[in-house]
Amino acid sequence: MYDLIIRNGDVYDGYGDAPVRLDVGIKGDRITTMGKIEDESAELVIDAAGLTVCPGFIDIHSHADLAVLDEPSSSAKILQGVTTEVVGNCGMSASPASAQHIKQMRDYISPTLGRLTEDTVWTSVGDYFRSLELKGVAVNIAPYIGHGTLRIAAMGFSDAKASEQDMSKMKDLLEEGLAAGARGISFGLIYAPGCFADHAEIRELVRTAASHGKMSNFHMRNESNLLLESVQQVIGYAEDTGAHVHISHLKASGQKNWWQMERVLELVEEANGKGLWVTCDQYPYTAGSTTITALMPQWALEGGVEKLLQRLSSPSERRKIADSYEHGIEGWDSIVRENGYPNIVVNSVEDPELRKFEGKSITAISSEEGKDEFTALLDFIVMCRGNASIVVIQQSEENVELQMRSEYVVIGSDGLHVGRLPHPRLYGTFPRVLGRYVRDRKVISLAEAICKMTSNTARILGIHDRGLLEPGKHADIVIFDPATVADKASYENPRVAPCGIESVIVNGKPAVGRGQLTGVRNGRCLRS
């Protein structure tokens, strides 16, 4: 007897082959049979006639580190077919923290991951895993260790060169986390304090992760005017250390930089042709989202958010920031310079009294406030105390499609859970690929899209027992209607579930049935 049988579906096993109409039998948390299942009973039978059956989607770029504990049903992801979330991206992870620097740690992660409670300090990755297991969550969780988090734990929010003692502390914490099951290390080189690290510091941590067989994931230093140089820098770390390197949310930011994407993909292909392992992820939208403090010159963030707010009270410091905007800083990815104030929209603010600004561009805010755009931006950062997120209209549709066709690019949401108006990618990423880019625009085939969201991602992460449908694998499965699947979330109304996702199975148990949450929380901590 089976626990679950899925009958009559068009099954894509994740290998990229054409679908086969067959039945899938599940016992416990594993797939045991694929083929025609005759005269067998099961506790639950799902008739998938006319529907697509495939492995559960793996979100390789999630910021749900704290959200998965605040809302363990993970509705934003599970309703779009995500069965595994990879957290700790962009150098920001919830652990390991140092009690000495916990205030700076909270300020660092809150605009992206949400607010840590005053009594929450995970000093190790193992502590974080135990909290997840105690809570019980609907999706599987696999974490990276954030370099920025390591740096704060070792040396606070300093812009100083890491000393031998600092490096020893960071390496010890990294090795401890990797031994506890983290998938690798992530770097947020556009964000303070990760941006303060020199090449030697980064290279040594990449080498440490590689010595444990783990990958290094990069939010690069520059995604705009120095995009090509930044990609070459990441490839250089692979050349120097032999590490598997992964580029997060690949994009060419700013219209004058769009031309670089074709050459970027050539560089990635050439590196893999030389025997290196270089991979990337993307989200299927032309607008990105980040914290509002990312608009500031990196020098202004030395010491953390409180120091930034002090600087913004000084007319002379404001003049220095204005000069940084006007003339640029070598190597700095200035979102304002490359995209312009009209393309920067405040989408979420923690302070309820400031929510009147949500959905408005910096240009619109400046007009309402009767200020120039620069002054309006800096005044707003002071008002919200740096705790707001923004949407940036920055990419071309042509580049989104070009990236999607690359065999080295997989799909990740990069969704932020904070605020009332998150970027719609939080709720819509995976159905958007299936609906807009597969069915409607025919950018890639359905089989290719499924690979990019399942088996290719599992291979990148070293997850060997998921991402494919075959006997012996864990039963993480999505059942959807290829004719109707679509994202419904918009920038104006982002917290809307998609349509067409019929059932989602996590470790053999239905977390979604007939498009509705079941309340089952059968996710696991995927220790590597």
Coordinates of C-alpha atoms in Angstrom, one line a residue:
M1 CA 0.0 0.0 0.0
Y2 CA 1.2 3.5 -0.8
D3 CA 0.8 6.6 1.2
L4 CA 0.2 8.7 -1.9
I5 CA -0.4 7.9 -5.6
I6 CA -0.3 10.6 -8.3
R7 CA -2.1 9.2 -11.3
N8 CA -2.3 10.1 -15.0
G9 CA 0.0 13.1 -14.9
D10 CA 2.4 14.3 -17.6
V11 CA 5.6 13.7 -15.7
Y12 CA 8.7 15.7 -16.2
D13 CA 11.4 14.0 -14.3
G14 CA 13.8 17.0 -14.2
Y15 CA 16.4 15.6 -16.6
G16 CA 15.1 17.8 -19.5
D17 CA 13.4 15.0 -21.4
A18 CA 9.9 15.0 -22.9
P19 CA 7.1 14.2 -20.4
V20 CA 5.8 10.7 -19.9
R21 CA 2.3 9.9 -18.8
L22 CA 2.6 7.7 -15.8
D23 CA 1.8 7.2 -12.1
V24 CA 4.0 8.1 -9.2
G25 CA 3.9 6.1 -6.0
I26 CA 5.1 7.5 -2.7
K27 CA 5.8 5.7 0.6
G28 CA 6.8 7.8 3.6
D29 CA 9.0 10.7 2.3
R30 CA 10.3 8.9 -0.8
I31 CA 9.2 8.1 -4.3
T32 CA 9.1 4.4 -4.6
T33 CA 7.5 3.7 -8.0
M34 CA 7.2 5.5 -11.4
G35 CA 5.1 3.7 -14.0
K36 CA 1.7 2.2 -14.3
I37 CA 0.4 1.4 -10.8
E38 CA -2.3 -1.2 -11.1
D39 CA -4.8 -2.2 -8.4
E40 CA -2.9 -0.6 -5.6
S41 CA -4.5 1.4 -2.9
A42 CA -3.2 4.5 -1.1
E43 CA -4.3 6.8 1.7
L44 CA -4.5 9.6 -0.8
V45 CA -4.8 9.5 -4.6
I46 CA -4.4 12.6 -6.7
D47 CA -5.7 12.5 -10.3
A48 CA -3.3 14.6 -12.3
A49 CA -4.9 14.0 -15.7
G50 CA -4.2 17.0 -18.0
L51 CA -1.7 18.4 -15.5
T52 CA 2.1 18.6 -15.3
V53 CA 3.9 16.7 -12.6
C54 CA 7.5 17.7 -11.8
P55 CA 10.1 18.0 -9.0
G56 CA 9.4 20.7 -6.4
F57 CA 11.0 24.1 -7.3
I58 CA 14.1 25.1 -5.5
D59 CA 14.5 28.9 -4.8
I60 CA 18.2 29.3 -4.9
H61 CA 18.0 33.0 -3.8
S62 CA 15.7 33.5 -0.8
H63 CA 15.8 36.0 2.0
A64 CA 13.3 34.1 4.2
D65 CA 15.8 33.5 7.0
L66 CA 13.5 35.0 9.6
A67 CA 10.2 35.0 7.7
V68 CA 10.2 31.2 7.7
L69 CA 10.1 31.4 11.5
D70 CA 7.5 34.2 11.6
E71 CA 5.3 32.5 9.1
P72 CA 6.2 28.8 9.0
S73 CA 3.5 28.0 6.5
S74 CA 5.7 29.9 3.9
S75 CA 2.6 30.7 1.9
A76 CA 4.4 33.1 -0.4
K77 CA 6.6 30.3 -1.7
I78 CA 4.7 27.1 -1.2
L79 CA 1.7 28.4 -3.2
Q80 CA 4.0 28.9 -6.2
G81 CA 5.5 25.4 -6.0
V82 CA 8.7 26.1 -4.0
T83 CA 9.6 23.2 -1.8
T84 CA 13.1 24.3 -0.9
E85 CA 14.4 27.8 0.0
V86 CA 18.1 28.6 0.1
V87 CA 18.7 31.4 2.6
G88 CA 21.6 33.5 3.8
N89 CA 22.2 35.2 0.5
C90 CA 23.9 38.5 -0.3
G91 CA 26.3 38.2 2.7
M92 CA 23.4 38.4 5.1
S93 CA 22.5 35.4 7.3
A94 CA 20.8 35.1 10.6
S95 CA 23.8 33.3 12.1
P96 CA 26.4 33.1 13.4
A97 CA 26.0 36.2 15.6
S98 CA 28.3 37.7 18.3
A99 CA 26.6 39.0 21.4
Q100 CA 29.2 41.8 21.4
H101 CA 28.0 43.2 18.1
I102 CA 24.3 42.1 18.1
K103 CA 22.9 45.6 17.8
Q104 CA 24.9 46.2 14.6
M105 CA 23.9 42.8 13.3
R106 CA 20.2 43.6 13.8
D107 CA 20.5 46.9 12.0
Y108 CA 22.4 45.2 9.2
I109 CA 19.9 42.5 8.4
S110 CA 16.5 44.1 9.4
P111 CA 15.7 46.0 6.1
T112 CA 16.3 42.7 4.2
L113 CA 15.5 39.8 6.5
G114 CA 13.3 41.5 9.1
R115 CA 13.8 42.4 12.7
L116 CA 15.5 40.0 15.1
T117 CA 13.8 39.9 18.5
E118 CA 15.9 41.3 21.4
D119 CA 16.5 37.9 22.9
T120 CA 17.3 36.1 19.7
V121 CA 21.0 35.4 19.1
W122 CA 22.0 32.4 17.1
T123 CA 25.7 32.1 17.7
S124 CA 26.0 29.2 15.4
V125 CA 24.4 27.7 12.3
G126 CA 23.5 24.7 14.4
D127 CA 21.5 27.0 16.7
Y128 CA 19.5 28.3 13.7
F129 CA 18.8 24.8 12.5
R130 CA 17.5 23.8 15.9
S131 CA 15.1 26.8 15.9
L132 CA 13.7 25.7 12.5
E133 CA 13.2 22.2 13.6
L134 CA 11.6 23.2 16.8
K135 CA 9.2 25.5 15.0
G136 CA 8.4 23.1 12.1
V137 CA 8.3 24.7 8.7
A138 CA 6.4 23.9 5.4
V139 CA 9.5 24.1 3.1
N140 CA 12.9 22.7 3.2
I141 CA 15.6 25.1 4.2
A142 CA 19.3 25.2 3.1
P143 CA 21.4 28.1 4.3
Y144 CA 24.6 29.9 3.2
I145 CA 26.7 31.7 5.8
G146 CA 26.8 35.4 5.1
H147 CA 30.2 37.0 4.8
G148 CA 28.8 40.3 6.2
T149 CA 27.4 38.5 9.2
L150 CA 30.8 36.8 9.8
R151 CA 32.6 40.2 9.5
I152 CA 30.3 41.8 12.0
A153 CA 30.7 38.9 14.4
A154 CA 34.5 39.2 14.1
M155 CA 35.1 43.0 13.9
G156 CA 31.8 44.9 14.0
F157 CA 30.9 47.3 11.3
S158 CA 34.4 48.5 10.7
D159 CA 35.9 49.5 7.3
A160 CA 39.3 48.4 8.5
K161 CA 41.4 45.7 6.8
A162 CA 40.8 42.4 8.6
S163 CA 43.7 41.6 10.9
E164 CA 45.1 38.1 11.3
Q165 CA 43.0 37.7 14.4
D166 CA 39.9 38.9 12.5
M167 CA 40.6 36.5 9.7
S168 CA 41.1 33.6 12.1
K169 CA 37.8 34.4 13.8
M170 CA 35.9 34.5 10.5
K171 CA 37.5 31.3 9.2
D172 CA 36.7 29.5 12.5
L173 CA 33.1 30.6 12.3
L174 CA 32.8 29.7 8.7
E175 CA 34.3 26.2 9.2
E176 CA 32.0 25.6 12.2
G177 CA 29.0 26.6 10.1
L178 CA 30.0 24.5 7.1
A179 CA 30.5 21.5 9.4
A180 CA 27.0 22.1 10.8
G181 CA 25.6 21.8 7.3
A182 CA 25.7 25.2 5.6
R183 CA 25.9 25.0 1.8
G184 CA 28.7 27.6 1.4
I185 CA 29.5 31.2 1.9
S186 CA 27.7 34.2 0.4
F187 CA 29.2 37.6 -0.3
G188 CA 27.3 40.9 -0.5
L189 CA 30.1 43.1 -1.9
I190 CA 27.9 46.0 -2.7
Y191 CA 26.8 46.3 0.9
A192 CA 28.6 47.5 4.0
P193 CA 30.4 45.9 5.7
G194 CA 31.1 43.3 3.0
C195 CA 32.2 46.0 0.6
F196 CA 35.1 46.9 3.0
A197 CA 36.8 43.5 2.4
D198 CA 39.8 43.4 0.2
H199 CA 40.6 40.7 -2.4
A200 CA 42.9 38.9 0.0
E201 CA 40.1 38.5 2.6
I202 CA 37.6 37.3 0.1
R203 CA 40.0 34.9 -1.6
E204 CA 41.0 33.3 1.7
L205 CA 37.3 32.7 2.7
V206 CA 36.5 31.4 -0.8
R207 CA 39.5 29.0 -0.4
T208 CA 38.3 27.9 3.1
A209 CA 34.9 27.1 1.7
A210 CA 36.4 25.2 -1.3
S211 CA 38.6 23.2 1.0
H212 CA 35.3 21.8 2.5
G213 CA 33.9 21.2 -1.0
K214 CA 31.5 24.1 -0.6
M215 CA 30.6 26.9 -3.0
S216 CA 30.9 30.7 -2.8
N217 CA 28.0 32.9 -3.9
F218 CA 28.5 36.5 -4.9
H219 CA 26.4 39.6 -5.0
M220 CA 29.1 41.3 -7.0
R221 CA 30.7 44.7 -6.3
N222 CA 29.2 46.2 -9.4
E223 CA 26.3 45.3 -11.6
S224 CA 26.3 48.5 -13.7
N225 CA 29.2 50.3 -15.3
L226 CA 31.8 47.8 -14.1
L227 CA 29.7 44.7 -14.6
L228 CA 32.3 43.0 -16.9
E229 CA 35.1 43.7 -14.4
S230 CA 33.1 42.3 -11.5
V231 CA 32.3 39.1 -13.4
Q232 CA 35.9 38.7 -14.2
Q233 CA 36.8 39.3 -10.6
V234 CA 34.5 36.4 -9.5
I235 CA 35.8 34.1 -12.2
G236 CA 39.3 35.0 -10.9
Y237 CA 38.4 33.7 -7.5
A238 CA 37.5 30.4 -9.1
E239 CA 40.8 30.4 -11.0
D240 CA 42.8 31.1 -7.9
T241 CA 41.1 28.6 -5.6
G242 CA 39.4 26.0 -7.7
A243 CA 36.1 26.9 -6.0
H244 CA 32.7 26.7 -7.5
V245 CA 31.5 30.3 -7.7
H246 CA 28.0 31.5 -8.2
I247 CA 26.8 34.9 -9.3
S248 CA 23.5 36.0 -7.6
H249 CA 20.7 37.8 -9.4
L250 CA 22.7 38.4 -12.6
K251 CA 21.7 41.7 -14.2
A252 CA 23.0 44.7 -16.2
S253 CA 21.8 47.7 -14.2
G254 CA 21.1 50.9 -16.0
Q255 CA 20.2 51.4 -19.6
K256 CA 23.7 52.5 -20.7
N257 CA 25.1 49.2 -19.3
W258 CA 22.6 46.8 -21.0
W259 CA 25.0 46.1 -23.8
Q260 CA 27.4 44.2 -21.4
M261 CA 25.1 41.2 -20.8
E262 CA 25.9 39.4 -24.0
R263 CA 29.7 39.6 -23.2
V264 CA 29.0 38.6 -19.5
L265 CA 27.4 35.3 -20.7
E266 CA 30.3 34.7 -23.0
L267 CA 32.7 35.1 -20.1
V268 CA 30.7 32.6 -18.0
E269 CA 30.6 30.1 -20.9
E270 CA 34.3 30.5 -21.6
A271 CA 35.1 29.9 -17.9
N272 CA 33.1 26.7 -17.8
G273 CA 34.8 25.6 -21.1
K274 CA 38.1 25.9 -19.3
G275 CA 37.0 23.5 -16.6
L276 CA 36.0 26.1 -14.0
W277 CA 32.5 25.9 -12.4
V278 CA 30.8 29.2 -12.7
T279 CA 27.0 29.5 -12.4
C280 CA 24.4 32.3 -11.9
D281 CA 20.8 32.9 -11.0
Q282 CA 18.2 35.5 -12.1
Y283 CA 14.7 36.6 -11.3
P284 CA 12.2 37.1 -14.2
Y285 CA 11.6 40.8 -13.7
T286 CA 13.2 44.0 -15.1
A287 CA 13.0 45.7 -11.7
G288 CA 15.1 44.8 -8.7
S289 CA 14.7 45.5 -5.0
T290 CA 17.1 46.2 -2.2
T291 CA 17.5 48.2 1.0
I292 CA 17.4 52.0 0.8
T293 CA 20.8 52.3 2.5
A294 CA 22.3 50.7 -0.6
L295 CA 21.9 54.0 -2.3
M296 CA 24.5 55.6 0.0
P297 CA 28.2 55.7 -0.8
Q298 CA 29.9 52.9 1.1
W299 CA 32.2 55.1 3.1
A300 CA 29.0 56.7 4.6
L301 CA 28.0 53.3 6.1
E302 CA 31.2 52.7 8.1
G303 CA 30.2 52.0 11.7
G304 CA 26.6 50.9 10.7
V305 CA 23.3 52.6 10.3
E306 CA 23.5 54.8 13.4
K307 CA 26.7 56.3 12.2
L308 CA 25.1 56.9 8.8
L309 CA 22.2 58.8 10.4
Q310 CA 24.7 60.9 12.3
R311 CA 26.5 61.8 9.1
L312 CA 23.3 62.7 7.4
S313 CA 22.7 65.4 10.1
S314 CA 25.9 67.1 9.1
P315 CA 25.8 69.6 6.1
S316 CA 29.5 68.9 5.3
E317 CA 28.9 65.2 5.2
R318 CA 25.9 65.7 2.9
R319 CA 28.1 67.7 0.6
K320 CA 30.5 64.8 0.5
I321 CA 27.7 62.4 -0.4
A322 CA 26.5 64.8 -3.1
D323 CA 30.1 64.9 -4.5
S324 CA 30.1 61.1 -4.6
Y325 CA 26.9 61.1 -6.6
E326 CA 28.1 63.7 -9.0
H327 CA 31.6 62.4 -9.7
G328 CA 31.3 58.8 -8.6
I329 CA 33.8 56.7 -6.6
E330 CA 36.1 54.2 -8.2
G331 CA 34.5 50.7 -8.2
W332 CA 31.3 51.9 -6.5
D333 CA 28.0 50.7 -8.0
S334 CA 25.9 53.9 -7.6
I335 CA 22.3 53.0 -8.1
V336 CA 21.3 56.6 -8.3
R337 CA 23.9 57.6 -10.9
E338 CA 23.2 54.5 -13.1
N339 CA 19.4 54.5 -12.9
G340 CA 18.2 57.9 -11.8
Y341 CA 15.8 59.1 -9.1
P342 CA 12.6 58.5 -11.2
N343 CA 13.4 54.8 -11.4
I344 CA 13.9 54.4 -7.6
V345 CA 10.6 53.6 -5.8
V346 CA 10.0 53.3 -2.1
N347 CA 8.1 50.0 -1.7
S348 CA 8.1 49.2 2.0
V349 CA 8.7 51.3 5.2
E350 CA 8.7 49.9 8.7
D351 CA 7.4 53.0 10.3
P352 CA 3.5 53.1 9.8
E353 CA 3.5 56.9 9.8
L354 CA 5.7 56.9 6.7
R355 CA 3.6 54.5 4.7
K356 CA 2.2 57.4 2.7
F357 CA 5.5 57.3 0.8
E358 CA 5.1 53.6 -0.3
G359 CA 4.7 53.2 -4.0
K360 CA 6.3 56.6 -4.8
S361 CA 9.5 57.3 -6.6
I362 CA 12.1 59.6 -5.1
T363 CA 11.2 62.1 -7.7
A364 CA 7.6 62.0 -6.7
I365 CA 8.5 62.3 -3.0
S366 CA 10.7 65.3 -3.8
S367 CA 7.9 67.0 -5.6
E368 CA 5.4 66.4 -2.8
E369 CA 7.9 67.6 -0.2
G370 CA 9.0 70.6 -2.1
K371 CA 12.7 69.6 -2.1
D372 CA 15.3 68.7 -4.6
E373 CA 15.6 64.9 -5.2
F374 CA 18.9 64.6 -3.3
T375 CA 17.7 66.3 -0.2
A376 CA 14.4 64.4 -0.3
L377 CA 16.2 61.1 -0.4
L378 CA 18.6 61.9 2.4
D379 CA 15.8 63.4 4.6
F380 CA 13.7 60.3 4.0
I381 CA 16.5 58.0 5.0
V382 CA 16.7 60.0 8.3
M383 CA 13.0 59.8 8.8
C384 CA 12.8 56.0 8.3
R385 CA 16.1 55.5 10.1
G386 CA 17.4 53.5 7.2
N387 CA 14.8 50.9 7.5
A388 CA 13.0 50.8 4.2
S389 CA 13.3 48.9 0.9
I390 CA 13.1 50.1 -2.6
V391 CA 12.3 48.9 -6.1
V392 CA 14.7 49.9 -8.8
I393 CA 13.7 49.8 -12.5
Q394 CA 17.0 48.8 -14.0
Q395 CA 17.0 46.0 -16.5
S396 CA 15.9 45.3 -20.1
E397 CA 13.4 42.7 -21.1
E398 CA 15.8 41.5 -23.8
N399 CA 18.5 40.8 -21.2
V400 CA 16.1 38.9 -18.9
E401 CA 15.3 36.6 -21.8
L402 CA 18.9 36.4 -23.0
Q403 CA 20.0 35.2 -19.5
M404 CA 17.2 32.7 -19.3
R405 CA 18.4 31.0 -22.4
S406 CA 21.9 30.4 -20.9
E407 CA 22.5 26.8 -19.6
Y408 CA 24.5 28.3 -16.7
V409 CA 21.6 30.4 -15.3
V410 CA 18.9 29.1 -12.9
I411 CA 15.9 30.8 -11.3
G412 CA 15.8 32.4 -7.9
S413 CA 13.3 34.9 -6.4
D414 CA 15.4 37.2 -4.4
G415 CA 12.2 38.1 -2.7
L416 CA 12.1 40.3 0.4
H417 CA 9.4 39.5 3.0
V418 CA 9.6 42.9 4.8
G419 CA 6.9 45.5 4.5
R420 CA 3.4 45.8 3.1
L421 CA 4.4 46.1 -0.5
P422 CA 7.2 43.7 -1.3
H423 CA 8.5 43.2 -4.8
P424 CA 6.0 40.9 -6.6
R425 CA 8.8 38.4 -7.3
L426 CA 8.2 37.2 -3.7
Y427 CA 4.9 35.7 -4.7
G428 CA 5.2 35.3 -8.5
T429 CA 8.7 34.2 -9.6
F430 CA 8.2 30.6 -10.6
P431 CA 4.7 30.7 -12.1
R432 CA 5.9 33.8 -14.0
V433 CA 8.6 31.8 -15.7
L434 CA 6.1 29.0 -16.6
G435 CA 3.4 31.4 -17.8
R436 CA 5.0 34.4 -19.3
Y437 CA 8.4 33.1 -20.5
V438 CA 7.5 29.5 -21.4
R439 CA 3.9 29.5 -22.5
D440 CA 3.4 33.0 -23.7
R441 CA 6.7 34.3 -25.0
K442 CA 8.3 30.8 -25.7
V443 CA 11.7 32.0 -24.6
I444 CA 12.6 28.4 -23.3
S445 CA 10.7 25.1 -23.4
L446 CA 8.8 23.8 -20.4
A447 CA 11.4 21.0 -20.0
E448 CA 14.2 23.6 -19.9
A449 CA 12.3 25.8 -17.4
I450 CA 11.7 22.8 -15.1
C451 CA 15.4 21.9 -15.1
K452 CA 16.3 25.5 -14.3
M453 CA 14.0 25.4 -11.3
T454 CA 14.8 21.9 -10.0
S455 CA 17.6 19.6 -11.1
N456 CA 20.1 22.2 -12.3
T457 CA 19.7 24.1 -9.0
A458 CA 20.0 20.9 -6.9
R459 CA 23.3 20.1 -8.8
I460 CA 24.6 23.6 -8.1
L461 CA 23.9 23.3 -4.4
G462 CA 25.1 19.7 -4.1
I463 CA 21.6 18.4 -3.1
H464 CA 21.7 14.9 -4.4
D465 CA 18.4 13.5 -3.3
R466 CA 16.0 16.2 -4.6
G467 CA 15.4 18.0 -7.8
L468 CA 14.5 14.9 -9.8
L469 CA 11.6 12.5 -9.9
E470 CA 12.8 8.9 -9.7
P471 CA 12.6 6.1 -7.2
G472 CA 14.6 6.7 -4.1
K473 CA 14.5 10.5 -4.3
H474 CA 12.7 12.5 -1.7
A475 CA 9.1 13.2 -2.7
D476 CA 9.2 17.0 -3.3
I477 CA 6.7 17.4 -6.1
V478 CA 4.6 20.1 -7.9
I479 CA 1.5 19.5 -9.9
F480 CA 0.3 22.4 -12.1
D481 CA -1.8 23.3 -15.1
P482 CA 0.5 24.4 -17.9
A483 CA -2.4 26.1 -19.7
T484 CA -3.3 28.4 -16.8
V485 CA -0.3 28.8 -14.5
A486 CA 0.6 32.4 -14.1
D487 CA 1.8 35.0 -11.6
K488 CA -0.9 37.4 -10.3
A489 CA 1.2 39.6 -8.0
S490 CA 1.9 43.2 -9.2
Y491 CA 3.9 46.1 -7.9
E492 CA 0.7 47.8 -6.7
N493 CA -0.8 44.6 -5.2
P494 CA 2.1 42.2 -4.6
R495 CA 0.8 39.9 -2.0
V496 CA -1.3 37.8 -4.3
A497 CA -0.8 34.1 -4.9
P498 CA -0.4 32.7 -8.4
C499 CA -2.9 30.6 -10.3
G500 CA -2.5 27.2 -11.8
I501 CA -0.5 25.5 -9.0
E502 CA -2.8 22.6 -8.0
S503 CA -0.8 20.5 -5.5
V504 CA 2.6 20.8 -3.8
I505 CA 4.1 17.8 -2.0
V506 CA 7.0 18.2 0.5
N507 CA 8.7 15.1 1.7
G508 CA 5.7 13.0 0.8
K509 CA 3.0 15.2 2.4
P510 CA 0.7 17.6 0.6
A511 CA 1.4 21.2 1.7
V512 CA -1.0 22.5 -1.0
G513 CA -4.1 20.7 -2.3
R514 CA -6.4 22.0 -4.9
G515 CA -4.5 25.3 -4.8
Q516 CA -5.0 25.8 -1.1
L517 CA -2.7 25.4 1.9
T518 CA -3.3 22.2 3.9
G519 CA -1.6 23.4 7.0
V520 CA 1.0 20.5 6.7
R521 CA 4.5 21.6 7.7
N522 CA 6.8 18.8 6.6
G523 CA 9.9 20.7 5.6
R524 CA 13.4 19.7 6.6
C525 CA 16.7 21.4 7.3
L526 CA 18.9 20.2 4.4
R527 CA 22.3 19.9 6.0
S528 CA 25.0 19.4 3.4

